[in-house]
């Protein structure tokens, strides 16, 4: 049974300050992330309470009454104070740094698959690249600190294997730090731009254990630029903060307490397994009614170049915005999310859509879990419904209520929901528009980091299968509002116009006397609105499929050339159609049915073309897999795509 003192202590630990029974907890900074932390700690003490049930009640007194009513708390406060936390059991070092491979986590696996060039919106790694400027950094000390950092955190030495597992290497491969000595360079600025361009969009070779890249540029004025790129398969946003803080301490030679827990052990413990099954059933009941992603004006081939749009909200503007949100009973994160949703909706062809919200919650399974580097990321699929005309405050409250409902079932990840949605609809469903809030996670760059290495001069992140990732984080006392945009995906000017509407609305809402009881009124200018309507206007689908047109032409002109390759290779329409129909017949005989998936693992050429036509003629969908991919990787992609048959050179 929980005592009142224990509840007070748990809440104070999460909030960072004590709270009275009638304090409004939202005004004290209680948000979705902290609520999840609290419910996790309560669950460890045997108290089963749902996230949404606490979110609906803004005071500690109301929480206490609910727990007493449920019989999960003592009706009268205990005379003695709460017992201190039990000393954790000793953990075998092999569980912190296992010698054998262990499975990838859910989000790690998505990053690994999604970075492949054969995936929709692929060819991009999930990584975060930062530059720090303005301090004199000693190369030798910096290299020693980086080596010590890799020794301290096993996941900074992880290699992702072809079979979808990961293994901790004994040492970090390659040089610890690459030093660019630009002190006498004729054009140091151009060299820095070259390094930035290369690191901002690189895909680190994670299969070799190179999951982070540390570089140091020595500049003519005696200062240095620190370049640090980390693949998120090894470290999430919270881990990035841990890494930077530890790196600064190690550079100064400060002792760090040992970490008595590890990421591999966390995955093995699987602290959410029971709740995940419960939440899976809840989401399964909602799949039929869930919308898809926003229908934004995008081009057919989006490319892989990501650019950052950023705007810094100064501390006074930030404080006014936060105070106004708290006074209205809305968390600042959800107020900002509401602005983002309104802007996306203004450019979307449909008013109902899903936003992808990453979560950085770690279950409190061990006192040292917050010091561990790894990928603990989860996600929520947040449904946005803009069909009703609402004031901004009404919109923010409605979105917050929707988040609380979805958050109560967040043990079944948004990524798993998307996979279920794809299976139910017979096609891949992505959630490529992401809203990432890092509010209340603390400054990304702490005081010690900035004192040792300088101020942040450049930050950019990328993610596979993402068109737009909007991020809010605390930097230098204010709010940094970032959009990382796959720029080639949008027609000229569209991403810029959306970002301007977003930052202008936030600035307006944070101004003195801002009216939150009026509609937000964001939207494209008339010329942009006409462009949006033109881009979103699509003709009705053709009365027949493209493959039917091919076979009709093959019947009319079987001798016409259909394919040319190399110097003298030619297939006529009749020959290509015959190959395709034979493939379709063989697939049907093998049990392939309309809607099934068939992998095509053939080199580019006539066989591949005939196979694709044959799969489509059978009513199936094809999954292209490069035949030069390692066998274990091909098997993993087949399993993920749930293919019903495989077409390879030997199969043909």
PDB file of C-alpha atoms in Angstrom, residues 82-261:
ATOM      1  CA  UNK A  82       8.759   6.447   3.468  1.00  0.00           C
ATOM      2  CA  UNK A  83      11.407   3.798   3.374  1.00  0.00           C
ATOM      3  CA  UNK A  84      14.496   4.688   1.417  1.00  0.00           C
ATOM      4  CA  UNK A  85      15.108   2.995  -1.920  1.00  0.00           C
ATOM      5  CA  UNK A  86      16.461  -0.505  -1.697  1.00  0.00           C
ATOM      6  CA  UNK A  87      20.062  -0.968  -2.733  1.00  0.00           C
ATOM      7  CA  UNK A  88      20.016  -2.566  -6.189  1.00  0.00           C
ATOM      8  CA  UNK A  89      21.351  -6.074  -6.525  1.00  0.00           C
ATOM      9  CA  UNK A  90      24.834  -6.394  -7.951  1.00  0.00           C
ATOM     10  CA  UNK A  91      24.854  -6.979 -11.695  1.00  0.00           C
ATOM     11  CA  UNK A  92      27.240  -9.210 -13.540  1.00  0.00           C
ATOM     12  CA  UNK A  93      29.551  -7.042 -15.716  1.00  0.00           C
ATOM     13  CA  UNK A  94      28.679  -9.350 -18.625  1.00  0.00           C
ATOM     14  CA  UNK A  95      25.106  -8.070 -18.425  1.00  0.00           C
ATOM     15  CA  UNK A  96      26.345  -4.486 -18.800  1.00  0.00           C
ATOM     16  CA  UNK A  97      28.740  -5.303 -21.624  1.00  0.00           C
ATOM     17  CA  UNK A  98      27.762  -8.715 -23.040  1.00  0.00           C
ATOM     18  CA  UNK A  99      30.248 -10.612 -25.187  1.00  0.00           C
ATOM     19  CA  UNK A 100      27.546 -12.244 -27.324  1.00  0.00           C
ATOM     20  CA  UNK A 101      25.263 -10.490 -29.822  1.00  0.00           C
ATOM     21  CA  UNK A 102      21.846  -9.395 -28.564  1.00  0.00           C
ATOM     22  CA  UNK A 103      18.702  -8.290 -30.441  1.00  0.00           C
ATOM     23  CA  UNK A 104      18.080  -4.763 -31.629  1.00  0.00           C
ATOM     24  CA  UNK A 105      15.419  -2.765 -29.839  1.00  0.00           C
ATOM     25  CA  UNK A 106      12.236  -1.865 -31.693  1.00  0.00           C
ATOM     26  CA  UNK A 107      13.287   1.634 -32.761  1.00  0.00           C
ATOM     27  CA  UNK A 108      16.875   0.517 -33.428  1.00  0.00           C
ATOM     28  CA  UNK A 109      15.538  -2.058 -35.861  1.00  0.00           C
ATOM     29  CA  UNK A 110      13.432   0.597 -37.605  1.00  0.00           C
ATOM     30  CA  UNK A 111      16.483   2.850 -37.958  1.00  0.00           C
ATOM     31  CA  UNK A 112      18.554  -0.032 -39.345  1.00  0.00           C
ATOM     32  CA  UNK A 113      15.954  -1.076 -41.928  1.00  0.00           C
ATOM     33  CA  UNK A 114      14.889   2.476 -42.813  1.00  0.00           C
ATOM     34  CA  UNK A 115      18.402   3.707 -43.696  1.00  0.00           C
ATOM     35  CA  UNK A 116      18.534   1.270 -46.640  1.00  0.00           C
ATOM     36  CA  UNK A 117      18.295   2.929 -50.057  1.00  0.00           C
ATOM     37  CA  UNK A 118      15.621   0.441 -51.119  1.00  0.00           C
ATOM     38  CA  UNK A 119      13.145   1.691 -48.517  1.00  0.00           C
ATOM     39  CA  UNK A 120      10.585   4.443 -49.056  1.00  0.00           C
ATOM     40  CA  UNK A 121      12.155   7.718 -47.871  1.00  0.00           C
ATOM     41  CA  UNK A 122      15.319   5.746 -47.102  1.00  0.00           C
ATOM     42  CA  UNK A 123      18.993   6.490 -47.873  1.00  0.00           C
ATOM     43  CA  UNK A 124      19.203   8.523 -44.646  1.00  0.00           C
ATOM     44  CA  UNK A 125      20.616   7.566 -41.260  1.00  0.00           C
ATOM     45  CA  UNK A 126      18.998   8.517 -37.971  1.00  0.00           C
ATOM     46  CA  UNK A 127      21.708  10.728 -36.523  1.00  0.00           C
ATOM     47  CA  UNK A 128      22.325  14.000 -34.693  1.00  0.00           C
ATOM     48  CA  UNK A 129      25.212  16.248 -35.681  1.00  0.00           C
ATOM     49  CA  UNK A 130      26.385  19.170 -33.525  1.00  0.00           C
ATOM     50  CA  UNK A 131      29.149  21.773 -33.764  1.00  0.00           C
ATOM     51  CA  UNK A 132      30.446  23.682 -30.733  1.00  0.00           C
ATOM     52  CA  UNK A 133      32.522  26.814 -31.250  1.00  0.00           C
ATOM     53  CA  UNK A 134      34.536  29.401 -29.408  1.00  0.00           C
ATOM     54  CA  UNK A 135      36.883  27.646 -26.983  1.00  0.00           C
ATOM     55  CA  UNK A 136      40.493  26.600 -27.165  1.00  0.00           C
ATOM     56  CA  UNK A 137      40.401  22.795 -27.005  1.00  0.00           C
ATOM     57  CA  UNK A 138      43.557  20.759 -26.472  1.00  0.00           C
ATOM     58  CA  UNK A 139      43.640  17.930 -29.077  1.00  0.00           C
ATOM     59  CA  UNK A 140      45.427  15.437 -26.827  1.00  0.00           C
ATOM     60  CA  UNK A 141      43.109  15.939 -23.872  1.00  0.00           C
ATOM     61  CA  UNK A 142      40.087  15.835 -26.171  1.00  0.00           C
ATOM     62  CA  UNK A 143      41.193  12.549 -27.731  1.00  0.00           C
ATOM     63  CA  UNK A 144      41.808  11.015 -24.290  1.00  0.00           C
ATOM     64  CA  UNK A 145      38.342  12.136 -23.187  1.00  0.00           C
ATOM     65  CA  UNK A 146      36.691  10.619 -26.272  1.00  0.00           C
ATOM     66  CA  UNK A 147      38.488   7.310 -25.716  1.00  0.00           C
ATOM     67  CA  UNK A 148      37.417   7.308 -22.071  1.00  0.00           C
ATOM     68  CA  UNK A 149      33.833   8.097 -23.108  1.00  0.00           C
ATOM     69  CA  UNK A 150      33.761   5.057 -25.412  1.00  0.00           C
ATOM     70  CA  UNK A 151      35.156   2.874 -22.628  1.00  0.00           C
ATOM     71  CA  UNK A 152      32.515   4.167 -20.192  1.00  0.00           C
ATOM     72  CA  UNK A 153      29.527   3.617 -22.512  1.00  0.00           C
ATOM     73  CA  UNK A 154      29.462   0.223 -24.280  1.00  0.00           C
ATOM     74  CA  UNK A 155      26.844   1.369 -26.813  1.00  0.00           C
ATOM     75  CA  UNK A 156      29.422   3.757 -28.268  1.00  0.00           C
ATOM     76  CA  UNK A 157      31.267   0.607 -29.384  1.00  0.00           C
ATOM     77  CA  UNK A 158      28.257  -1.256 -30.788  1.00  0.00           C
ATOM     78  CA  UNK A 159      28.234  -2.879 -34.226  1.00  0.00           C
ATOM     79  CA  UNK A 160      24.958  -3.711 -35.964  1.00  0.00           C
ATOM     80  CA  UNK A 161      25.257  -7.112 -37.615  1.00  0.00           C
ATOM     81  CA  UNK A 162      23.680  -8.307 -40.858  1.00  0.00           C
ATOM     82  CA  UNK A 163      21.242 -10.584 -39.042  1.00  0.00           C
ATOM     83  CA  UNK A 164      19.626  -7.720 -37.125  1.00  0.00           C
ATOM     84  CA  UNK A 165      21.522  -8.202 -33.880  1.00  0.00           C
ATOM     85  CA  UNK A 166      24.127  -5.974 -32.244  1.00  0.00           C
ATOM     86  CA  UNK A 167      27.425  -6.715 -30.553  1.00  0.00           C
ATOM     87  CA  UNK A 168      29.597  -4.648 -28.231  1.00  0.00           C
ATOM     88  CA  UNK A 169      33.162  -4.426 -29.558  1.00  0.00           C
ATOM     89  CA  UNK A 170      36.121  -4.504 -27.137  1.00  0.00           C
ATOM     90  CA  UNK A 171      37.406  -1.185 -28.479  1.00  0.00           C
ATOM     91  CA  UNK A 172      36.082   1.634 -30.598  1.00  0.00           C
ATOM     92  CA  UNK A 173      37.419   1.110 -34.148  1.00  0.00           C
ATOM     93  CA  UNK A 174      39.509   3.666 -35.980  1.00  0.00           C
ATOM     94  CA  UNK A 175      40.989   6.885 -34.635  1.00  0.00           C
ATOM     95  CA  UNK A 176      39.229   8.313 -31.580  1.00  0.00           C
ATOM     96  CA  UNK A 177      39.305  11.829 -33.030  1.00  0.00           C
ATOM     97  CA  UNK A 178      40.060  13.278 -36.466  1.00  0.00           C
ATOM     98  CA  UNK A 179      41.919  16.588 -36.143  1.00  0.00           C
ATOM     99  CA  UNK A 180      41.712  19.220 -38.881  1.00  0.00           C
ATOM    100  CA  UNK A 181      44.532  21.701 -38.372  1.00  0.00           C
ATOM    101  CA  UNK A 182      43.258  24.849 -40.075  1.00  0.00           C
ATOM    102  CA  UNK A 183      45.443  27.316 -38.197  1.00  0.00           C
ATOM    103  CA  UNK A 184      47.409  28.157 -41.351  1.00  0.00           C
ATOM    104  CA  UNK A 185      44.723  27.278 -43.892  1.00  0.00           C
ATOM    105  CA  UNK A 186      44.268  29.910 -46.639  1.00  0.00           C
ATOM    106  CA  UNK A 187      40.479  29.516 -46.401  1.00  0.00           C
ATOM    107  CA  UNK A 188      39.508  27.965 -43.061  1.00  0.00           C
ATOM    108  CA  UNK A 189      35.839  28.872 -43.570  1.00  0.00           C
ATOM    109  CA  UNK A 190      35.637  26.822 -46.774  1.00  0.00           C
ATOM    110  CA  UNK A 191      37.251  23.833 -45.025  1.00  0.00           C
ATOM    111  CA  UNK A 192      34.760  24.077 -42.154  1.00  0.00           C
ATOM    112  CA  UNK A 193      31.877  24.170 -44.634  1.00  0.00           C
ATOM    113  CA  UNK A 194      33.253  21.064 -46.308  1.00  0.00           C
ATOM    114  CA  UNK A 195      33.396  19.199 -42.982  1.00  0.00           C
ATOM    115  CA  UNK A 196      29.888  20.374 -42.092  1.00  0.00           C
ATOM    116  CA  UNK A 197      28.438  19.286 -45.417  1.00  0.00           C
ATOM    117  CA  UNK A 198      30.004  15.850 -45.127  1.00  0.00           C
ATOM    118  CA  UNK A 199      29.033  15.163 -41.523  1.00  0.00           C
ATOM    119  CA  UNK A 200      25.522  16.657 -41.701  1.00  0.00           C
ATOM    120  CA  UNK A 201      24.343  14.035 -44.167  1.00  0.00           C
ATOM    121  CA  UNK A 202      26.607  11.051 -43.573  1.00  0.00           C
ATOM    122  CA  UNK A 203      25.537   7.492 -42.898  1.00  0.00           C
ATOM    123  CA  UNK A 204      28.044   6.165 -40.394  1.00  0.00           C
ATOM    124  CA  UNK A 205      29.169   2.558 -41.009  1.00  0.00           C
ATOM    125  CA  UNK A 206      27.375   1.136 -37.987  1.00  0.00           C
ATOM    126  CA  UNK A 207      28.106  -2.392 -39.162  1.00  0.00           C
ATOM    127  CA  UNK A 208      31.764  -1.701 -38.293  1.00  0.00           C
ATOM    128  CA  UNK A 209      30.996  -0.250 -34.866  1.00  0.00           C
ATOM    129  CA  UNK A 210      31.460   3.358 -35.999  1.00  0.00           C
ATOM    130  CA  UNK A 211      28.369   4.793 -34.371  1.00  0.00           C
ATOM    131  CA  UNK A 212      29.829   8.188 -33.568  1.00  0.00           C
ATOM    132  CA  UNK A 213      32.277  10.493 -35.272  1.00  0.00           C
ATOM    133  CA  UNK A 214      34.298  13.006 -33.226  1.00  0.00           C
ATOM    134  CA  UNK A 215      36.401  15.642 -34.953  1.00  0.00           C
ATOM    135  CA  UNK A 216      38.264  18.765 -33.893  1.00  0.00           C
ATOM    136  CA  UNK A 217      39.062  21.717 -36.153  1.00  0.00           C
ATOM    137  CA  UNK A 218      41.873  23.977 -34.914  1.00  0.00           C
ATOM    138  CA  UNK A 219      41.167  27.534 -36.087  1.00  0.00           C
ATOM    139  CA  UNK A 220      43.440  30.482 -36.952  1.00  0.00           C
ATOM    140  CA  UNK A 221      42.267  32.571 -33.967  1.00  0.00           C
ATOM    141  CA  UNK A 222      43.445  29.940 -31.471  1.00  0.00           C
ATOM    142  CA  UNK A 223      39.976  28.520 -30.792  1.00  0.00           C
ATOM    143  CA  UNK A 224      38.584  25.214 -32.027  1.00  0.00           C
ATOM    144  CA  UNK A 225      35.382  23.753 -33.397  1.00  0.00           C
ATOM    145  CA  UNK A 226      34.156  20.461 -31.946  1.00  0.00           C
ATOM    146  CA  UNK A 227      32.239  18.282 -34.419  1.00  0.00           C
ATOM    147  CA  UNK A 228      30.220  15.396 -32.946  1.00  0.00           C
ATOM    148  CA  UNK A 229      27.941  13.125 -34.974  1.00  0.00           C
ATOM    149  CA  UNK A 230      26.114  10.243 -33.279  1.00  0.00           C
ATOM    150  CA  UNK A 231      23.971   7.578 -34.881  1.00  0.00           C
ATOM    151  CA  UNK A 232      20.724   7.212 -32.957  1.00  0.00           C
ATOM    152  CA  UNK A 233      20.909   3.442 -33.189  1.00  0.00           C
ATOM    153  CA  UNK A 234      23.393   3.860 -30.319  1.00  0.00           C
ATOM    154  CA  UNK A 235      22.146   6.927 -28.471  1.00  0.00           C
ATOM    155  CA  UNK A 236      18.811   8.740 -28.226  1.00  0.00           C
ATOM    156  CA  UNK A 237      18.249  12.412 -27.343  1.00  0.00           C
ATOM    157  CA  UNK A 238      18.569  11.853 -23.588  1.00  0.00           C
ATOM    158  CA  UNK A 239      21.718   9.810 -24.142  1.00  0.00           C
ATOM    159  CA  UNK A 240      23.184  12.667 -26.173  1.00  0.00           C
ATOM    160  CA  UNK A 241      22.906  14.898 -23.107  1.00  0.00           C
ATOM    161  CA  UNK A 242      24.566  12.208 -20.987  1.00  0.00           C
ATOM    162  CA  UNK A 243      27.396  11.839 -23.509  1.00  0.00           C
ATOM    163  CA  UNK A 244      28.108  15.560 -23.705  1.00  0.00           C
ATOM    164  CA  UNK A 245      28.081  15.999 -19.935  1.00  0.00           C
ATOM    165  CA  UNK A 246      30.382  12.991 -19.444  1.00  0.00           C
ATOM    166  CA  UNK A 247      32.708  14.156 -22.224  1.00  0.00           C
ATOM    167  CA  UNK A 248      33.088  17.569 -20.561  1.00  0.00           C
ATOM    168  CA  UNK A 249      33.819  15.943 -17.192  1.00  0.00           C
ATOM    169  CA  UNK A 250      36.333  13.516 -18.694  1.00  0.00           C
ATOM    170  CA  UNK A 251      38.080  16.353 -20.543  1.00  0.00           C
ATOM    171  CA  UNK A 252      38.562  18.111 -17.197  1.00  0.00           C
ATOM    172  CA  UNK A 253      39.762  14.902 -15.545  1.00  0.00           C
ATOM    173  CA  UNK A 254      36.802  14.782 -13.165  1.00  0.00           C
ATOM    174  CA  UNK A 255      35.960  11.380 -11.655  1.00  0.00           C
ATOM    175  CA  UNK A 256      32.662   9.807 -12.709  1.00  0.00           C
ATOM    176  CA  UNK A 257      30.721   7.253 -10.693  1.00  0.00           C
ATOM    177  CA  UNK A 258      30.602   3.796 -12.299  1.00  0.00           C
ATOM    178  CA  UNK A 259      27.405   2.836 -14.123  1.00  0.00           C
ATOM    179  CA  UNK A 260      26.011  -0.379 -12.663  1.00  0.00           C
ATOM    180  CA  UNK A 261      23.461  -1.065 -15.376  1.00  0.00           C
TER     181      UNK A 261
END
